Coordinates of C-alpha atoms in Angstrom, one line a residue:
Chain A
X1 CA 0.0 0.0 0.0
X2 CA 3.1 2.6 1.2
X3 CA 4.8 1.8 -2.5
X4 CA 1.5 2.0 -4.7
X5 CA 0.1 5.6 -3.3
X6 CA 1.7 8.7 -2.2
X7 CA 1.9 9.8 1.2
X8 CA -0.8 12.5 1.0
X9 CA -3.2 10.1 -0.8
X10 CA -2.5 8.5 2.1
X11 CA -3.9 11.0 4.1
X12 CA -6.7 11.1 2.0
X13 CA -7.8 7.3 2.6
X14 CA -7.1 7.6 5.6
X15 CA -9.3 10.6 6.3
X16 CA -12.3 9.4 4.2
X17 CA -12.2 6.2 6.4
X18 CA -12.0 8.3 9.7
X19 CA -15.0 10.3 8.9
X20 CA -16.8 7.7 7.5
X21 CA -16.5 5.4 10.6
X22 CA -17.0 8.5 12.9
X23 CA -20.4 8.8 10.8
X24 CA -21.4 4.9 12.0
X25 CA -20.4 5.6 15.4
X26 CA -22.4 9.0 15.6
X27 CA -25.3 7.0 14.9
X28 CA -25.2 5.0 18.3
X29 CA -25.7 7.9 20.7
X30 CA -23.7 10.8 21.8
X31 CA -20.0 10.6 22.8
X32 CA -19.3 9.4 26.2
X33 CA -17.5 7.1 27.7
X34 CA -19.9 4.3 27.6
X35 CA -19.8 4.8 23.4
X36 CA -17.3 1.8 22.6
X37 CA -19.6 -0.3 24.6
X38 CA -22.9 1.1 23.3
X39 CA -21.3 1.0 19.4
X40 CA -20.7 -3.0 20.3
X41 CA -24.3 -3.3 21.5
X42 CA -26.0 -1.9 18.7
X43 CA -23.7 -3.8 16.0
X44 CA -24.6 -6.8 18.0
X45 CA -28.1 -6.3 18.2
X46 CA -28.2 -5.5 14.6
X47 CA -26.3 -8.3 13.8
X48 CA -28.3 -10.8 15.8
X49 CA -31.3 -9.6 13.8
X50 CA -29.9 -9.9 10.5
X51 CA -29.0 -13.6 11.7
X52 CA -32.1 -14.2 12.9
X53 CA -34.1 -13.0 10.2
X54 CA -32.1 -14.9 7.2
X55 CA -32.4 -18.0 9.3
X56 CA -35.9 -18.0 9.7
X57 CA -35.9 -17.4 5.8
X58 CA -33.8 -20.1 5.0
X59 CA -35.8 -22.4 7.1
X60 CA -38.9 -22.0 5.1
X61 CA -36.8 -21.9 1.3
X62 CA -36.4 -25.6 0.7
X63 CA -33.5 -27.5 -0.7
X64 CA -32.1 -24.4 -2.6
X65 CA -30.8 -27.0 -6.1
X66 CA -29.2 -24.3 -8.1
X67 CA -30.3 -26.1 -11.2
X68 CA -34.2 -25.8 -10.2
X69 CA -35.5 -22.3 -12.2
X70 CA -37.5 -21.7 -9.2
X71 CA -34.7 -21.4 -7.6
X72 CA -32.9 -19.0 -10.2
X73 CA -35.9 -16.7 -10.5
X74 CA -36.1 -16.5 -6.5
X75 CA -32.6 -15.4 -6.5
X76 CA -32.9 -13.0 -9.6
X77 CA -36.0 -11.2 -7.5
X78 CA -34.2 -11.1 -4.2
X79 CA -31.2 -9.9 -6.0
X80 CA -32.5 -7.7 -8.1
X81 CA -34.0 -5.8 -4.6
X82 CA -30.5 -5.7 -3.5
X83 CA -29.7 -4.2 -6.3
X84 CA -31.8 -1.1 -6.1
X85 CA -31.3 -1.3 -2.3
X86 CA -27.6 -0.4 -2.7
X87 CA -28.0 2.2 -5.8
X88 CA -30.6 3.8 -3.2
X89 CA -27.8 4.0 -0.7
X90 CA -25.0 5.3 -2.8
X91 CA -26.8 7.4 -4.0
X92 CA -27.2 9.5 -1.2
X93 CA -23.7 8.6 -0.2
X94 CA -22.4 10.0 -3.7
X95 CA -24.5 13.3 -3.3
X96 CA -22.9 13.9 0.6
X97 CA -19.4 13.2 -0.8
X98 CA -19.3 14.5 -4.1
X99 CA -21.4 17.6 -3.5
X100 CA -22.4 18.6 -0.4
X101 CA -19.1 18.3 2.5
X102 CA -18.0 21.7 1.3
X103 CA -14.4 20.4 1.4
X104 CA -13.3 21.0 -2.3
X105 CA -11.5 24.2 -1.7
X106 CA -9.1 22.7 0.8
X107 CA -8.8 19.3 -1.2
X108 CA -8.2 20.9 -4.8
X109 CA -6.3 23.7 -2.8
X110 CA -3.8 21.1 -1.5
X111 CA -0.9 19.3 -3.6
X112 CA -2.9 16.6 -4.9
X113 CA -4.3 15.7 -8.2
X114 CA -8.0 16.6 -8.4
X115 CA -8.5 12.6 -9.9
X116 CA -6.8 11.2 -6.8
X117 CA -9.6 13.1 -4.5
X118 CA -12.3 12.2 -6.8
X119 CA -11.2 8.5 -6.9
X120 CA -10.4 8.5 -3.5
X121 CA -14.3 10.0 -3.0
X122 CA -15.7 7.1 -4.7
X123 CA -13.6 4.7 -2.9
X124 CA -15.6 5.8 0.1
X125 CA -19.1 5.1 -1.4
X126 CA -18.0 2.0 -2.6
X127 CA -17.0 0.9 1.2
X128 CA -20.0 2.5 2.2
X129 CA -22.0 0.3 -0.5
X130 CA -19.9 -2.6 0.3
X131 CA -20.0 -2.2 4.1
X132 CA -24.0 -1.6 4.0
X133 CA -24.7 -4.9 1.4
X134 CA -22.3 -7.2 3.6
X135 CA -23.8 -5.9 6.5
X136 CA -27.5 -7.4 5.1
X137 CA -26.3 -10.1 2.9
X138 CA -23.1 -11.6 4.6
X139 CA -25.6 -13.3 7.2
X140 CA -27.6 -14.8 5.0
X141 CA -24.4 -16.0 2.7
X142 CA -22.9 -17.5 5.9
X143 CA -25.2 -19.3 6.7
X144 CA -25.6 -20.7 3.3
X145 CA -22.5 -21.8 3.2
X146 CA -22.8 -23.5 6.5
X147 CA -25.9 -25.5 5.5
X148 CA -26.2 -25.8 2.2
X149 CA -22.2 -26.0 0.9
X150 CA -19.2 -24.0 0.5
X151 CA -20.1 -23.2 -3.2
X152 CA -22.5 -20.3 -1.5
X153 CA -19.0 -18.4 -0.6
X154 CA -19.1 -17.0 -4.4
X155 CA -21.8 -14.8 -3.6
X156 CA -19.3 -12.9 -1.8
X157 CA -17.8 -12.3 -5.1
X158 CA -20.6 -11.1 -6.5
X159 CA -21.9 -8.8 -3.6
X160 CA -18.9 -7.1 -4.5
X161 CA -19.5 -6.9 -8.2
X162 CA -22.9 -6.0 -7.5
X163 CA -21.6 -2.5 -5.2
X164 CA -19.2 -1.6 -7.6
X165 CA -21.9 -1.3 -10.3
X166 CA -23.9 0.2 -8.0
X167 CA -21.9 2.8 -7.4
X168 CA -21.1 3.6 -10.5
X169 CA -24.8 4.1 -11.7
X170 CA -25.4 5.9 -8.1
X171 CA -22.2 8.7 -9.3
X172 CA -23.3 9.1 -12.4
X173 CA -27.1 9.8 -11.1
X174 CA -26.0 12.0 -8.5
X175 CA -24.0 13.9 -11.2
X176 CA -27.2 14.1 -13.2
X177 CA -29.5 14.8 -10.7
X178 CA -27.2 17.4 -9.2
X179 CA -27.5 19.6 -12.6
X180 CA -31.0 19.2 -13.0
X181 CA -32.4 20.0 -9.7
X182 CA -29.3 21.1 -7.3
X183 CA -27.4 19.0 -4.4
X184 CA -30.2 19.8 -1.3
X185 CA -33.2 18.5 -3.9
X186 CA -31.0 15.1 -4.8
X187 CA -29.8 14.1 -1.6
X188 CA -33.8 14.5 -0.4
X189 CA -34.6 12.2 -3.5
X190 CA -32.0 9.7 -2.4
X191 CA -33.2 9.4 1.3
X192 CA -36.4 8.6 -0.1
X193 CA -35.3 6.2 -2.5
X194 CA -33.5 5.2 0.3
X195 CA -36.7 5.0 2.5
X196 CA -38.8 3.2 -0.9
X197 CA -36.0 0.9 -1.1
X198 CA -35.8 -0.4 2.7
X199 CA -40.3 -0.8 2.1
X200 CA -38.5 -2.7 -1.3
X201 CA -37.3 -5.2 1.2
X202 CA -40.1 -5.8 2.8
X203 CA -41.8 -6.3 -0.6
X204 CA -39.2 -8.7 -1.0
X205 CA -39.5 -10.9 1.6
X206 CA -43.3 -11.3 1.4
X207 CA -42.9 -11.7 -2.8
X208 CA -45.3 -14.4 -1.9
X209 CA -47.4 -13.2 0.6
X210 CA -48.3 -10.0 -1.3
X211 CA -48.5 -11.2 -4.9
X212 CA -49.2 -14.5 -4.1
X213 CA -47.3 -17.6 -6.3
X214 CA -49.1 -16.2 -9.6
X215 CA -46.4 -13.8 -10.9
X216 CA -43.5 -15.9 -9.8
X217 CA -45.0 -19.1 -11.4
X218 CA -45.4 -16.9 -14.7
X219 CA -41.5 -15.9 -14.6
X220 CA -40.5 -19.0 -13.8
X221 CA -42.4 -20.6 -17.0
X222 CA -41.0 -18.0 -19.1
X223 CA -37.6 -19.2 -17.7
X224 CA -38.4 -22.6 -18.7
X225 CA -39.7 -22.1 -22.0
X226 CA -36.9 -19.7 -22.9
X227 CA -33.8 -19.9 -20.7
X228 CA -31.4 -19.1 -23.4
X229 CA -32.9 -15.9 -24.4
X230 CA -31.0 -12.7 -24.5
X231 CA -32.8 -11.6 -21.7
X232 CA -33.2 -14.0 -19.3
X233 CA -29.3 -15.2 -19.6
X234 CA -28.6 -11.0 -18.4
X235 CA -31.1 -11.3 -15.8
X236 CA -30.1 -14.8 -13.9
X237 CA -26.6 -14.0 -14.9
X238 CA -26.6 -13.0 -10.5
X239 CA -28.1 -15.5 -9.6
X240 CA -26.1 -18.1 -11.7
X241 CA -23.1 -16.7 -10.5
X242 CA -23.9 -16.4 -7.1
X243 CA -25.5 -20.4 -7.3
X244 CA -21.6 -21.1 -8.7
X245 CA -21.6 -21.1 -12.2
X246 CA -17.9 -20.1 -12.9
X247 CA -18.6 -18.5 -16.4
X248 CA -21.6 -16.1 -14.9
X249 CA -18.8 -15.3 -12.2
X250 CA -16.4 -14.6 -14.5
X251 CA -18.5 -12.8 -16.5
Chain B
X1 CA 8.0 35.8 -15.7
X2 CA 9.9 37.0 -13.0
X3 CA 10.6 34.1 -10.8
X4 CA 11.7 36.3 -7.5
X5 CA 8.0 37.7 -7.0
X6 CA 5.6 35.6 -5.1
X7 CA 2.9 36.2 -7.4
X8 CA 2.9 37.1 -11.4
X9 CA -0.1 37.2 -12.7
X10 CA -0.4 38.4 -17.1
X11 CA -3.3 39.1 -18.5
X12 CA -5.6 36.4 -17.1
X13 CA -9.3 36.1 -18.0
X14 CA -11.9 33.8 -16.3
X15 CA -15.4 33.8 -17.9
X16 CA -18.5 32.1 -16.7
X17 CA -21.1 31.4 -19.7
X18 CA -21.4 35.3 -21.7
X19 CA -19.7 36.7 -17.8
X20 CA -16.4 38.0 -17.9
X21 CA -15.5 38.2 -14.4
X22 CA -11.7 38.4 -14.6
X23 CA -10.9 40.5 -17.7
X24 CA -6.9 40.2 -18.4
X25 CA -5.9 40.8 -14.9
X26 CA -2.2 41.9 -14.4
X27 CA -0.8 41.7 -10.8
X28 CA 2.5 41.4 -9.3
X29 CA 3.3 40.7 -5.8
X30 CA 6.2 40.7 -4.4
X31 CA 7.9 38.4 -1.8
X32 CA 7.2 39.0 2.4
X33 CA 4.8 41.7 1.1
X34 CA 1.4 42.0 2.5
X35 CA -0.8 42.7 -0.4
X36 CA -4.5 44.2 -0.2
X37 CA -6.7 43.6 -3.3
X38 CA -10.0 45.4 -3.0
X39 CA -13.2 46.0 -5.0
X40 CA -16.5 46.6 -5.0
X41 CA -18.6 43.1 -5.3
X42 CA -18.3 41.5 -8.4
X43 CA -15.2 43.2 -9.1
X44 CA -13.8 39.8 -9.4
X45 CA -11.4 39.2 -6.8
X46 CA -12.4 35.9 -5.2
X47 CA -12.6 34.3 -8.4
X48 CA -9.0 35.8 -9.3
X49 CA -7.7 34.4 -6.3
X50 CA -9.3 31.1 -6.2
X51 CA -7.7 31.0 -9.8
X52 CA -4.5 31.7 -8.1
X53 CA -4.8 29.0 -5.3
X54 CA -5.7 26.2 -8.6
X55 CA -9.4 26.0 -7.6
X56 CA -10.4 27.4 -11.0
X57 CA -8.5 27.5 -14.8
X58 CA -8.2 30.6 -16.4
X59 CA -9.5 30.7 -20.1
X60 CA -6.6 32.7 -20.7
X61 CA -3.8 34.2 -19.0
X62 CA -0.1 33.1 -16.8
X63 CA 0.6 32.9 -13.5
X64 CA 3.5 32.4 -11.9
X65 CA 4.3 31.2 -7.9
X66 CA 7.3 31.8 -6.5
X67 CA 8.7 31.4 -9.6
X68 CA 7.0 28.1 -10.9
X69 CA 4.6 28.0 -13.3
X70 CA 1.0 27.2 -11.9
X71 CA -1.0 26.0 -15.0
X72 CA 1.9 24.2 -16.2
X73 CA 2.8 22.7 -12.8
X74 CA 0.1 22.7 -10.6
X75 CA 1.0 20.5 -7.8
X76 CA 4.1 21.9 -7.6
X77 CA 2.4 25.5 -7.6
X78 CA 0.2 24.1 -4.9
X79 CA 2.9 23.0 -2.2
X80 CA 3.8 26.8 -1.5
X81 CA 0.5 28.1 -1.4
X82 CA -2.3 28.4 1.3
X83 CA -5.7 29.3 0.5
X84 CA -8.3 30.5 2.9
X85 CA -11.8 31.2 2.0
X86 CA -13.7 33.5 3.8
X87 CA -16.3 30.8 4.7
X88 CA -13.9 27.9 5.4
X89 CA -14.8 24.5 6.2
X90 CA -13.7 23.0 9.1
X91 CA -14.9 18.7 9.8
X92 CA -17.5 18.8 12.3
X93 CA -16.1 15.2 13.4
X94 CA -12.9 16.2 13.5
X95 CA -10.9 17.8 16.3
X96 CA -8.6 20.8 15.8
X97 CA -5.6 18.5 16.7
X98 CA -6.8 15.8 14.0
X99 CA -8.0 18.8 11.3
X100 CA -4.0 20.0 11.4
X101 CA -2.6 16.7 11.6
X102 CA -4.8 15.7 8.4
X103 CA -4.1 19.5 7.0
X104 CA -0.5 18.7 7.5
X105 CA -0.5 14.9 6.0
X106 CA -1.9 16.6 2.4
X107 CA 1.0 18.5 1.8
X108 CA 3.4 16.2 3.8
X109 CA 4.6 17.8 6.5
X110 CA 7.3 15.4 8.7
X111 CA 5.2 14.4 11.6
X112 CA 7.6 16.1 14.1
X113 CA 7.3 19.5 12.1
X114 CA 3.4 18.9 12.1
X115 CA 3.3 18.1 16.2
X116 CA 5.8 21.0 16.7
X117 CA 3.8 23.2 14.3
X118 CA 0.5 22.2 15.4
X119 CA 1.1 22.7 19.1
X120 CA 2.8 26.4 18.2
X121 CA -0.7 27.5 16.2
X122 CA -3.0 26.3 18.7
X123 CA -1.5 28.2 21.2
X124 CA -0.9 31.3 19.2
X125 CA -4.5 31.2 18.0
X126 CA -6.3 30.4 21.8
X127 CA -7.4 26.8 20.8
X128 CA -5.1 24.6 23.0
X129 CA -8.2 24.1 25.5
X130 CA -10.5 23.1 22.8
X131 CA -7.5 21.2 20.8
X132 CA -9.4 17.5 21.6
X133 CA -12.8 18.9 21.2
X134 CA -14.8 18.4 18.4
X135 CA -15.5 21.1 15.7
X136 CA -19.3 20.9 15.8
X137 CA -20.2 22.7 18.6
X138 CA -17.5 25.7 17.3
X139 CA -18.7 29.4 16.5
X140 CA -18.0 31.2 13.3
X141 CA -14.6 32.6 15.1
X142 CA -13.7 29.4 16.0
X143 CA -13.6 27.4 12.9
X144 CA -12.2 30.6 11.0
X145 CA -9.3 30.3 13.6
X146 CA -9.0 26.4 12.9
X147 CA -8.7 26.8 9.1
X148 CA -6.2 29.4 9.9
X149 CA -4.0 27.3 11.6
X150 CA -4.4 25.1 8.7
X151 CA -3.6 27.2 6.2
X152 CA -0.4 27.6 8.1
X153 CA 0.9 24.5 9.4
X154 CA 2.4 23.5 6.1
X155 CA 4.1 27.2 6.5
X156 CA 3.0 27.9 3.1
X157 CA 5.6 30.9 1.2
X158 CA 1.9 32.2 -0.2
X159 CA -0.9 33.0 1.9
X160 CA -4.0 34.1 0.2
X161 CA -6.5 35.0 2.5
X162 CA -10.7 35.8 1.2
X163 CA -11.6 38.3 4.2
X164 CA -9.8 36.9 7.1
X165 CA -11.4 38.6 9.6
X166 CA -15.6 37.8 9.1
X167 CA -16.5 36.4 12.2
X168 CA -13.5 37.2 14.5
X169 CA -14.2 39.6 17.3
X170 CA -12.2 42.8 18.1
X171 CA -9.5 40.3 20.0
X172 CA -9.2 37.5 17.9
X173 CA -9.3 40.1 14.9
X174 CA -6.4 42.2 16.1
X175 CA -4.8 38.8 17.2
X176 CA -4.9 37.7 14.2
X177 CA -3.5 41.4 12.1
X178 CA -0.6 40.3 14.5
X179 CA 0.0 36.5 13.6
X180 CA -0.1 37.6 10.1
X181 CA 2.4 40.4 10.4
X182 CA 4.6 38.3 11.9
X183 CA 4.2 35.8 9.4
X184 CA 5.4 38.9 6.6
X185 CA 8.2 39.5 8.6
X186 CA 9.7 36.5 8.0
X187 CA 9.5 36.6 4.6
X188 CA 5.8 35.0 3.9
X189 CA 3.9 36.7 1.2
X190 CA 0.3 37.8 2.2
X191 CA -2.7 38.4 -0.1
X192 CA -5.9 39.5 1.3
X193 CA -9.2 40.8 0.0
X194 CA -11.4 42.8 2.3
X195 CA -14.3 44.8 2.8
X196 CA -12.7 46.5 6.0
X197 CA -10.7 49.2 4.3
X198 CA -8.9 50.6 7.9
X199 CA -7.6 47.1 7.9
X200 CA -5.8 47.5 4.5
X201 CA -5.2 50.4 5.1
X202 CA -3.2 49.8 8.1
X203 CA -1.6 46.5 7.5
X204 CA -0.8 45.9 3.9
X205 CA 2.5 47.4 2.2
X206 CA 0.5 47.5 -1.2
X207 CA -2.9 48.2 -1.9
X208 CA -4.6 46.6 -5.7
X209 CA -7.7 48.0 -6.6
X210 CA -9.9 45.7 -9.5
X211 CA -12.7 46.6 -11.0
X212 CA -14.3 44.5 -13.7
X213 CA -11.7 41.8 -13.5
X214 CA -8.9 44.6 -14.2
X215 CA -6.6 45.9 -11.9
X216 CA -7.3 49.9 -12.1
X217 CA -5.2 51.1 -9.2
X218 CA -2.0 49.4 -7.1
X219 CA 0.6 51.1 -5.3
X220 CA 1.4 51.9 -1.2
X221 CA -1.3 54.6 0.8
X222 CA 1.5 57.0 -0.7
X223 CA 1.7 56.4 -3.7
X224 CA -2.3 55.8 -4.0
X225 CA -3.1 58.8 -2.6
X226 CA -1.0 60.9 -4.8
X227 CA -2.7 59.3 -7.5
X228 CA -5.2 62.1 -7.0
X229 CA -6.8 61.8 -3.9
X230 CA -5.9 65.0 -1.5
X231 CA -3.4 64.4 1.2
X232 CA -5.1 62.9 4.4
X233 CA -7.4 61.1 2.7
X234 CA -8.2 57.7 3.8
X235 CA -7.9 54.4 1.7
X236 CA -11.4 54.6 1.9
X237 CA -12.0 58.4 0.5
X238 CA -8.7 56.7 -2.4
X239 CA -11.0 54.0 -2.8
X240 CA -14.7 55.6 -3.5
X241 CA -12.6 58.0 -5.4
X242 CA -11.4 55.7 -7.9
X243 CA -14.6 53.3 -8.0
X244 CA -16.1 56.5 -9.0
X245 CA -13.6 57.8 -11.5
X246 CA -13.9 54.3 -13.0
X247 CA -17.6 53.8 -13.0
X248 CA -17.7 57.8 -15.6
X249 CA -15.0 56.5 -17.5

C-alpha cells in the first residue's frame, strides 16, 4: 500500500475512512465514555437480527438446487431488490461526498491531483455500499455456506460486483440529478429512494405473501420455456453466479 | 516571468457562460509583502484568487508562484501556497488536533514539524483548551481560527487569505493582524481581500484596486493617494474615489 500511493493520498484514505467510521459511530448515541460499549451493542443487536431474520428465511426456502429455475428466479428477484437497495444507498452517499461536504477548496487547494480526491471519494461510497450490502447479505451468505455447501462463498464475489456497479450508476445519477435539480433537492430524492428501497425489502421478503405464487409461477415458465434468451441469460446472470456457475462469475 | 516575485499574474481572463468576471488581470506581488486587493462586489477578486490557489482555470492568461509556473505545474504551484476562504470549512467530526494533523498529512509535512507546528498554532491562535474537542459545537470565530492554523501549518511561502477577519471579534481580529504580520516578517507573502478598508489600510505594504476583472489602481497609501486623492485622505476616501472615477470612464 506505502509503495502504490503517495503519502498524501495516504492521508486522503485515511481521512475518508476516519470520517466515515466516525459517521457509523455518531449514529449510536452521543460521545461518552460508555460509546465503545454502546457502538458493540447496537452492532450486536443488529447483527443478531440480521442472523435471525435470514435463518428463519432459510428455514422456510427448501432445498435451494441451483439447477431448479425456481430457484434461479427466486434469487434473480431477491437480488434484483438488492440491487436497487444499494443504488438507493449510494446514491445518497455519492450526493454527501461528491457535492455537499463543502471540502473541495481545501482538497483541490492542497498538492494533490483533483483525480486522486475524486477517486479516492468514490472509494468511500464503494466501502459504504460494500459495508452496508455485507452488512445485510453476509448473514444470509454464511449461513448458506454452513448449511447448504461452500459453493454459496461466491456470492461474496458477487456482492462485491454488485456494489461496484452500484456505485457507479449511483455517481453518475448523483451527477445528473445534481444539474438538474441542485445537491439539497437530490440528496432528499436519495433518502427517499433510500426509505422506498428499505419498504423494497419488505416487498421482497413477502414476494409471496403479497403477490401470491401467480407472478413468480409466470416468470418461472418464461424461464423454462426460454432460458437461453437474451434476456433471461442477463437477468439470472446474479443469480447463476452467485448459485456457482464459474462462467456467470467470471462474467 | 519573474521568478523572485511571489505572485505574477499576465493578462488572465476567467469567464463564466457570456460573464467576464476576470478581464486580463495583471498583478505582481512581491515576496514577504502583505498585499490588499480590494473591489467593489463582483469586481472579481475571489474568483482571481481562487484562480490563483488552482481551484479554478483561467481561459486565458499566466501565473507564476514563486517562480513556478502554476498551469503548467500545478501540484508543484500548490505546495507553496495556502488558500483560505472566507467561509472555510472545518470537519464537524474532527478535532482541531486531527484537522491539522490531516491538513499537514496533504501536503506532507514530517510528523515532528506537524506536532511542533501544530502545538505552536493552537497556542498562538487560543485553541489549546479546545484542541481535543470536536468542531461541531465551534462558532464562526472558532472554525475561522482552525482553518487558519491550517492554512499555516504547512508554513505555506503564499498566503491568500478571502476576508480573514468575518466572524472574528475585536481580540481574535487584532490577534490575528498580529500573527499575520509576523508571518510577513519572515518573509511569507500575504494576499488578502477585504471589505474592512482601515484594515488594508493599516496592514498591507501594497494596496490593488480591480474593478471588472482589471486591476485599475496598485501602489502603497502614498503612492495611491497621490494618485489624485488629496493628502489625508483615507484608503477609503482613495478607494470611493477611484470606483467613481472608473464607474464615468
Amino acid at each position: 500500500m506505502r509503495g502504490l500511493v503517495s503519502g498524501a493520498t495516504r492521508a486522503v484514505l485515511a481521512h475518508e475512512a476516519r470520517l466515515s467510521l466516525r459517521g457509523v459511530a455518531d449514529m449510536a448515541g452521543p460521545k461518552t465514555a460508555m460509546r465503545p460499549w454502546r457502538i458493540a451493542g447496537v452492532l450486536a443487536v443488529v447483527g443478531t437480527i440480521i442472523f435471525g431474520v435470514s435463518h428463519l428465511l432459510l428455514m422456510t426456502a427448501g432445498q435451494l438446487d441451483p439447477a431448479d429455475p425456481r430457484v434461479q428466479i427466486t434469487l434473480t428477484i431477491n437480488l434484483a431488490f438488492l440491487f436497487i437497495l444499494m443504488i438507493s444507498a449510494a446514491l445518497d452517499s455519492a450526493a454527501y461526498a461528491l457535492y455537499a461536504r463543502g471540502d473541495y477548496d481545501l482538497m483541490f487547494s492542497a498538492p494533490l491531483a483533483p483525480q486522486t480526491v475524486l477517486l479516492v471519494r468514490a472509494l468511500n461510497v464503494f466501502g459504504f455500499t460494500l459495508a452496508k450490502a455485507g452488512l445485510y447479505g453476509a448473514p444470509m451468505l454464511i449461513l448458506l455456506c454452513v448449511q447448504r455447501g461452500a459453493h454459496w462463498l461466491a456470492g461474496l464475489p458477487l456482492i462485491l460486483a454488485l456494489a461496484l456497479s452500484a456505485t457507479a450508476i449511483a455517481i453518475g445519477l448523483a451527477m445528473g440529478m445534481v444539474r438538474l435539480i441542485g445537491i439539497r433537492s437530490t440528496r432528499v430524492a436519495a433518502q427517499v429512494a433510500a426509505a422506498l428501497a428499505g419498504l423494497l425489502v419488505l416487498v421482497m421478503v413477502q414476494w409471496e405473501a403479497i403477490f401470491g405464487p401467480g407472478p413468480k409461477d409466470a416468470l418461472v415458465a418464461d424461464y423454462i420455456a426460454n432460458p437461453q434468451s437474451l434476456g433471461w441469460q442477463l437477468a439470472t446472470l446474479p443469480a447463476r453466479a452467485m448459485t456457482g456457475d464459474g462462467v456467470a462469475l467470471g462474467a | 516571468m519573474s521568478g523572485h516575485d511571489a505572485l505574477v499574474v499576465r493578462g488572465l481572463v476567467k469567464r463564466f457562460g457570456g460573464f467576464t468576471a476576470v478581464n486580463g488581470l495583471d498583478l505582481g506581488v512581491r515576496r514577504g509583502e502583505l498585499y490588499a486587493l480590494l473591489g467593489p462586489n463582483g469586481a472579481g477578486k475571489t474568483t482571481s484568487l481562487r484562480i490563483v490557489a488552482g481551484l479554478l482555470s483561467p481561459d486565458a492568461g499566466e501565473i507564476s508562484i514563486c517562480g513556478v509556473n502554476r498551469l503548467r505545474d500545478p501540484v508543484a504551484a500548490k505546495r507553496v501556497v495556502a488558500w483560505l476562504p472566507d467561509e472555510p470549512m472545518v470537519y464537524d467530526k474532527l478535532t482541531p488536533v486531527e484537522y491539522l494533523d490531516f491538513v499537514a498529512g496533504l501536503w506532507q509535512v514530517e510528523p515532528a514539524a506537524t506536532k511542533r507546528r501544530r502545538d505552536a498554532l493552537l497556542e498562538t491562535l487560543d485553541l489549546t483548551r479546545v484542541a481535543d474537542q470536536r468542531c461541531e459545537g465551534f462558532s464562526k470565530g472558532m472554525r475561522q481560527k482552525v482553518a487558519l492554523a491550517g492554512a499555516l501549518i504547512h508554513e505555506p511561502e503564499l498566503l491568500i487569505l478571502d476576508e480573514p477577519l468575518t466572524g472574528l471579534d475585536a481580540s481574535m481580529a487584532r490577534h490575528v493582524k498580529e500573527l499575520l504580520q509576523a508571518r510577513v516578517a519572515t518573509g511569507v507573502t500575504v494576499i488578502l481581500t477585504t471589505h474592512i478598508l482601515e484594515v488594508a489600510e493599516r496592514l498591507s505594504d501594497r494596496i490593488g484596486i480591480i474593478r471588472n476583472g482589471r486591476l485599475v489602481c496598485e501602489g502603497t497609501m502614498a503612492e495611491l493617494r497621490d494618485g489624485g486623492a488629496s493628502q489625508g485622505s483615507t484608503l477609503e476616501d482613495v478607494f470611493l474615489d477611484v470606483v467613481a472615477r472608473e464607474e464615468a470612464a
